[in-house]
């Protein structure tokens, strides 16, 4: 079946270092969404990418959608302790009915 | 305040004792769904509802039931809970059905079945 692979599973960084998580799909996606879940919290929507090659920025966060619409990345510049949490990607299937979720990348930031 | 609420937030129960987890949203969203989250397995969809009286199975529906009698409410029912249903459960809603709509999640219900 359709899958969205997300790597790495865990990442430990020093505060101020950069961080990137990647999502790769076995099939072409219609769109991709990114969510953040703080420890003990619930997933919160960050952004959606729809167009091939799209790049969006939110302050220190940069989101990219690949040209083939099969992969995406989230890059955080100069991490802060407030970035701690698990980041999930979720890709829209071709018929636009359902999201396929990645397993998430857990980010820990040492102050 | 626009939100999705779930109750209870925490529940410890025993095998076989029927329970219901309530979910309510105040955003007039059409689409609602239930997920369970387990370590290493991410978010897995249990059931979803595209509108009142319209429900369908997600990826892991076994052992669960749902109903959608009103637009705002989408309760999750475990008729005979078993220990493998110990998990963190999230209800979510979106304005419309479809993968291009932002999902709003409830705060979660942590269920332990002994």
mmCIF file of C-alpha atoms in Angstrom:
data_model
loop_
_atom_site.group_PDB
_atom_site.id
_atom_site.type_symbol
_atom_site.label_atom_id
_atom_site.label_comp_id
_atom_site.label_asym_id
_atom_site.label_seq_id
_atom_site.Cartn_x
_atom_site.Cartn_y
_atom_site.Cartn_z
ATOM 1 C CA UNK A 1 0.000 0.000 0.000
ATOM 2 C CA UNK A 2 0.924 3.641 -0.059
ATOM 3 C CA UNK A 3 3.521 4.638 2.463
ATOM 4 C CA UNK A 4 5.262 7.773 3.589
ATOM 5 C CA UNK A 5 8.665 7.087 5.072
ATOM 6 C CA UNK A 6 10.038 9.687 7.437
ATOM 7 C CA UNK A 7 13.653 9.920 8.567
ATOM 8 C CA UNK A 8 15.342 10.138 10.903
ATOM 9 C CA UNK A 9 13.237 8.629 13.643
ATOM 10 C CA UNK A 10 15.100 10.576 16.325
ATOM 11 C CA UNK A 11 17.471 13.517 16.264
ATOM 12 C CA UNK A 12 19.403 15.020 19.129
ATOM 13 C CA UNK A 13 20.996 18.426 18.555
ATOM 14 C CA UNK A 14 22.703 21.156 20.487
ATOM 15 C CA UNK A 15 20.793 24.396 20.682
ATOM 16 C CA UNK A 16 21.781 26.532 17.737
ATOM 17 C CA UNK A 17 22.425 23.619 15.376
ATOM 18 C CA UNK A 18 20.273 23.026 12.338
ATOM 19 C CA UNK A 19 17.817 20.155 11.957
ATOM 20 C CA UNK A 20 16.202 18.501 8.966
ATOM 21 C CA UNK A 21 13.580 15.787 8.661
ATOM 22 C CA UNK A 22 12.696 14.109 5.389
ATOM 23 C CA UNK A 23 9.599 12.411 4.054
ATOM 24 C CA UNK A 24 9.563 10.117 1.049
ATOM 25 C CA UNK A 25 6.532 8.628 -0.591
ATOM 26 C CA UNK A 26 6.315 5.553 -2.766
ATOM 27 C CA UNK A 27 3.782 7.341 -4.965
ATOM 28 C CA UNK A 28 3.097 10.870 -6.152
ATOM 29 C CA UNK A 29 1.319 12.968 -3.581
ATOM 30 C CA UNK A 30 -1.349 15.595 -4.189
ATOM 31 C CA UNK A 31 -0.151 17.642 -1.234
ATOM 32 C CA UNK A 32 1.826 17.321 1.962
ATOM 33 C CA UNK A 33 1.095 18.672 5.409
ATOM 34 C CA UNK A 34 3.417 19.082 8.366
ATOM 35 C CA UNK A 35 2.411 18.880 12.013
ATOM 36 C CA UNK A 36 4.252 19.399 15.274
ATOM 37 C CA UNK A 37 3.465 17.554 18.480
ATOM 38 C CA UNK A 38 5.019 18.874 21.660
ATOM 39 C CA UNK A 39 5.751 16.336 24.419
ATOM 40 C CA UNK A 40 2.467 15.482 26.119
ATOM 41 C CA UNK A 41 0.524 17.453 23.536
ATOM 42 C CA UNK A 42 -1.473 16.900 20.405
ATOM 43 C CA UNK A 43 -0.448 17.360 16.760
ATOM 44 C CA UNK A 44 -0.748 20.929 15.558
ATOM 45 C CA UNK A 45 -0.863 21.878 11.897
ATOM 46 C CA UNK A 46 2.166 23.817 10.681
ATOM 47 C CA UNK A 47 1.816 24.134 6.926
ATOM 48 C CA UNK A 48 0.611 22.608 3.682
ATOM 49 C CA UNK A 49 2.495 22.353 0.389
ATOM 50 C CA UNK A 50 0.639 21.683 -2.836
ATOM 51 C CA UNK A 51 2.765 22.682 -5.818
ATOM 52 C CA UNK A 52 5.697 20.827 -7.307
ATOM 53 C CA UNK A 53 8.963 22.351 -6.075
ATOM 54 C CA UNK A 54 7.174 24.591 -3.588
ATOM 55 C CA UNK A 55 9.184 26.176 -0.784
ATOM 56 C CA UNK A 56 7.608 27.929 2.172
ATOM 57 C CA UNK A 57 9.177 29.573 5.181
ATOM 58 C CA UNK A 58 7.923 30.236 8.668
ATOM 59 C CA UNK A 59 10.564 32.165 10.569
ATOM 60 C CA UNK A 60 13.351 29.592 11.153
ATOM 61 C CA UNK A 61 11.407 26.745 9.511
ATOM 62 C CA UNK A 62 11.729 25.994 5.799
ATOM 63 C CA UNK A 63 9.457 23.503 4.092
ATOM 64 C CA UNK A 64 10.057 22.025 0.657
ATOM 65 C CA UNK A 65 8.005 19.846 -1.661
ATOM 66 C CA UNK A 66 9.965 17.927 -4.259
ATOM 67 C CA UNK A 67 9.662 18.441 -7.988
ATOM 68 C CA UNK A 68 8.158 14.982 -8.416
ATOM 69 C CA UNK A 69 5.836 15.522 -5.443
ATOM 70 C CA UNK A 70 7.173 12.373 -3.826
ATOM 71 C CA UNK A 71 9.317 13.890 -1.129
ATOM 72 C CA UNK A 72 9.350 16.766 1.288
ATOM 73 C CA UNK A 73 11.594 18.196 3.947
ATOM 74 C CA UNK A 74 11.383 20.415 6.990
ATOM 75 C CA UNK A 75 14.517 22.313 7.920
ATOM 76 C CA UNK A 76 14.923 24.248 11.153
ATOM 77 C CA UNK A 77 17.729 26.782 11.304
ATOM 78 C CA UNK A 78 19.444 27.419 14.631
ATOM 79 C CA UNK A 79 17.250 25.207 16.780
ATOM 80 C CA UNK A 80 15.880 26.424 20.079
ATOM 81 C CA UNK A 81 14.557 24.490 23.058
ATOM 82 C CA UNK A 82 11.055 25.499 21.998
ATOM 83 C CA UNK A 83 11.510 23.372 18.863
ATOM 84 C CA UNK A 84 11.469 20.180 20.914
ATOM 85 C CA UNK A 85 8.776 17.751 19.828
ATOM 86 C CA UNK A 86 7.817 15.286 17.163
ATOM 87 C CA UNK A 87 7.362 16.462 13.606
ATOM 88 C CA UNK A 88 4.991 14.553 11.366
ATOM 89 C CA UNK A 89 4.465 14.758 7.656
ATOM 90 C CA UNK A 90 1.212 13.600 6.100
ATOM 91 C CA UNK A 91 0.741 13.173 2.375
ATOM 92 C CA UNK A 92 -2.467 13.427 0.444
ATOM 93 C CA UNK A 93 -3.342 10.510 -1.795
ATOM 94 C CA UNK A 94 -4.175 10.826 -5.453
ATOM 95 C CA UNK A 95 -7.920 10.778 -4.947
ATOM 96 C CA UNK A 96 -7.529 13.492 -2.320
ATOM 97 C CA UNK A 97 -9.536 11.570 0.222
ATOM 98 C CA UNK A 98 -7.023 10.540 2.785
ATOM 99 C CA UNK A 99 -3.777 11.514 4.459
ATOM 100 C CA UNK A 100 -0.943 9.010 4.752
ATOM 101 C CA UNK A 101 1.075 9.780 7.844
ATOM 102 C CA UNK A 102 4.801 9.428 8.346
ATOM 103 C CA UNK A 103 5.912 7.941 11.652
ATOM 104 C CA UNK A 104 7.396 11.214 12.814
ATOM 105 C CA UNK A 105 10.808 12.533 13.777
ATOM 106 C CA UNK A 106 11.382 13.250 17.446
ATOM 107 C CA UNK A 107 13.651 16.228 18.004
ATOM 108 C CA UNK A 108 15.512 16.779 21.266
ATOM 109 C CA UNK A 109 17.462 20.002 21.789
ATOM 110 C CA UNK A 110 20.194 20.319 24.398
ATOM 111 C CA UNK A 111 20.394 23.836 25.838
ATOM 112 C CA UNK B 1 -12.548 29.547 21.047
ATOM 113 C CA UNK B 2 -12.441 27.079 18.163
ATOM 114 C CA UNK B 3 -11.523 23.710 19.530
ATOM 115 C CA UNK B 4 -11.911 19.959 19.645
ATOM 116 C CA UNK B 5 -12.610 18.555 23.084
ATOM 117 C CA UNK B 6 -12.267 15.000 24.298
ATOM 118 C CA UNK B 7 -13.383 13.314 27.487
ATOM 119 C CA UNK B 8 -12.084 11.750 29.536
ATOM 120 C CA UNK B 9 -8.461 12.777 29.198
ATOM 121 C CA UNK B 10 -7.247 9.776 31.149
ATOM 122 C CA UNK B 11 -8.941 6.462 31.742
ATOM 123 C CA UNK B 12 -7.888 3.222 33.372
ATOM 124 C CA UNK B 13 -10.291 0.353 32.912
ATOM 125 C CA UNK B 14 -10.438 -3.416 32.902
ATOM 126 C CA UNK B 15 -10.795 -5.880 30.091
ATOM 127 C CA UNK B 16 -14.331 -6.229 28.824
ATOM 128 C CA UNK B 17 -15.848 -3.157 30.450
ATOM 129 C CA UNK B 18 -17.560 -1.085 27.780
ATOM 130 C CA UNK B 19 -16.425 2.509 27.512
ATOM 131 C CA UNK B 20 -17.071 5.591 25.428
ATOM 132 C CA UNK B 21 -14.679 8.420 24.675
ATOM 133 C CA UNK B 22 -16.493 11.554 23.640
ATOM 134 C CA UNK B 23 -15.330 14.038 21.040
ATOM 135 C CA UNK B 24 -16.908 17.356 20.226
ATOM 136 C CA UNK B 25 -15.957 20.221 17.918
ATOM 137 C CA UNK B 26 -17.401 23.725 17.751
ATOM 138 C CA UNK B 27 -16.172 24.669 14.277
ATOM 139 C CA UNK B 28 -19.051 23.233 12.243
ATOM 140 C CA UNK B 29 -16.621 20.840 10.602
ATOM 141 C CA UNK B 30 -18.011 18.121 8.385
ATOM 142 C CA UNK B 31 -15.176 15.626 8.665
ATOM 143 C CA UNK B 32 -14.159 13.978 11.921
ATOM 144 C CA UNK B 33 -11.857 11.080 12.652
ATOM 145 C CA UNK B 34 -10.276 9.059 15.403
ATOM 146 C CA UNK B 35 -6.618 8.112 15.618
ATOM 147 C CA UNK B 36 -4.596 6.044 17.975
ATOM 148 C CA UNK B 37 -0.948 6.789 18.642
ATOM 149 C CA UNK B 38 1.449 4.112 19.800
ATOM 150 C CA UNK B 39 5.246 4.355 20.232
ATOM 151 C CA UNK B 40 7.000 3.686 16.970
ATOM 152 C CA UNK B 41 3.744 3.368 15.027
ATOM 153 C CA UNK B 42 2.813 7.003 14.548
ATOM 154 C CA UNK B 43 -0.814 8.011 14.065
ATOM 155 C CA UNK B 44 -3.167 5.359 12.765
ATOM 156 C CA UNK B 45 -6.700 6.175 11.742
ATOM 157 C CA UNK B 46 -9.418 4.101 13.391
ATOM 158 C CA UNK B 47 -12.646 5.469 11.918
ATOM 159 C CA UNK B 48 -13.740 8.579 10.145
ATOM 160 C CA UNK B 49 -16.973 10.364 9.352
ATOM 161 C CA UNK B 50 -17.577 12.547 6.344
ATOM 162 C CA UNK B 51 -20.828 13.939 7.710
ATOM 163 C CA UNK B 52 -23.792 13.138 9.924
ATOM 164 C CA UNK B 53 -24.754 9.466 9.710
ATOM 165 C CA UNK B 54 -21.807 8.757 7.381
ATOM 166 C CA UNK B 55 -18.971 6.764 8.924
ATOM 167 C CA UNK B 56 -16.300 4.487 7.516
ATOM 168 C CA UNK B 57 -13.421 2.332 8.649
ATOM 169 C CA UNK B 58 -9.895 3.627 8.785
ATOM 170 C CA UNK B 59 -6.761 1.526 8.956
ATOM 171 C CA UNK B 60 -7.287 -0.121 12.362
ATOM 172 C CA UNK B 61 -11.050 -0.343 13.059
ATOM 173 C CA UNK B 62 -11.165 -3.725 14.802
ATOM 174 C CA UNK B 63 -12.592 -3.529 18.303
ATOM 175 C CA UNK B 64 -14.017 -0.033 17.884
ATOM 176 C CA UNK B 65 -17.346 1.519 16.980
ATOM 177 C CA UNK B 66 -18.335 5.080 16.249
ATOM 178 C CA UNK B 67 -21.489 7.051 15.608
ATOM 179 C CA UNK B 68 -22.235 10.474 14.150
ATOM 180 C CA UNK B 69 -25.729 11.500 15.071
ATOM 181 C CA UNK B 70 -24.898 15.180 15.300
ATOM 182 C CA UNK B 71 -22.396 17.174 13.335
ATOM 183 C CA UNK B 72 -20.426 18.295 16.376
ATOM 184 C CA UNK B 73 -20.069 14.949 18.167
ATOM 185 C CA UNK B 74 -18.182 11.813 17.211
ATOM 186 C CA UNK B 75 -17.908 9.353 20.111
ATOM 187 C CA UNK B 76 -15.569 6.376 20.057
ATOM 188 C CA UNK B 77 -16.973 3.229 21.618
ATOM 189 C CA UNK B 78 -15.024 0.234 22.844
ATOM 190 C CA UNK B 79 -17.608 -2.478 23.453
ATOM 191 C CA UNK B 80 -15.189 -4.930 25.059
ATOM 192 C CA UNK B 81 -11.805 -3.314 25.601
ATOM 193 C CA UNK B 82 -8.691 -5.448 25.586
ATOM 194 C CA UNK B 83 -5.136 -4.659 26.739
ATOM 195 C CA UNK B 84 -3.952 -4.183 23.143
ATOM 196 C CA UNK B 85 -6.235 -1.155 22.970
ATOM 197 C CA UNK B 86 -4.121 0.608 25.575
ATOM 198 C CA UNK B 87 -3.051 3.692 23.666
ATOM 199 C CA UNK B 88 -3.245 7.441 23.251
ATOM 200 C CA UNK B 89 -6.349 8.402 21.287
ATOM 201 C CA UNK B 90 -6.885 11.592 19.318
ATOM 202 C CA UNK B 91 -10.032 12.927 17.766
ATOM 203 C CA UNK B 92 -9.564 15.287 14.836
ATOM 204 C CA UNK B 93 -11.792 17.376 12.624
ATOM 205 C CA UNK B 94 -11.518 19.249 9.346
ATOM 206 C CA UNK B 95 -13.847 21.650 7.637
ATOM 207 C CA UNK B 96 -14.410 19.349 4.675
ATOM 208 C CA UNK B 97 -13.428 15.830 3.763
ATOM 209 C CA UNK B 98 -10.254 15.548 1.755
ATOM 210 C CA UNK B 99 -6.529 15.483 2.258
ATOM 211 C CA UNK B 100 -6.060 19.208 1.582
ATOM 212 C CA UNK B 101 -7.761 20.389 4.720
ATOM 213 C CA UNK B 102 -5.970 21.217 7.945
ATOM 214 C CA UNK B 103 -6.766 18.781 10.724
ATOM 215 C CA UNK B 104 -7.574 20.104 14.184
ATOM 216 C CA UNK B 105 -6.772 17.646 16.942
ATOM 217 C CA UNK B 106 -8.273 17.245 20.373
ATOM 218 C CA UNK B 107 -6.018 17.097 23.440
ATOM 219 C CA UNK B 108 -5.962 13.302 23.508
ATOM 220 C CA UNK B 109 -7.260 10.540 25.750
ATOM 221 C CA UNK B 110 -4.786 8.208 27.373
ATOM 222 C CA UNK B 111 -6.448 4.838 27.835
ATOM 223 C CA UNK B 112 -5.070 1.947 29.852
ATOM 224 C CA UNK B 113 -6.842 -1.408 29.710
ATOM 225 C CA UNK B 114 -5.790 -3.838 32.427
#
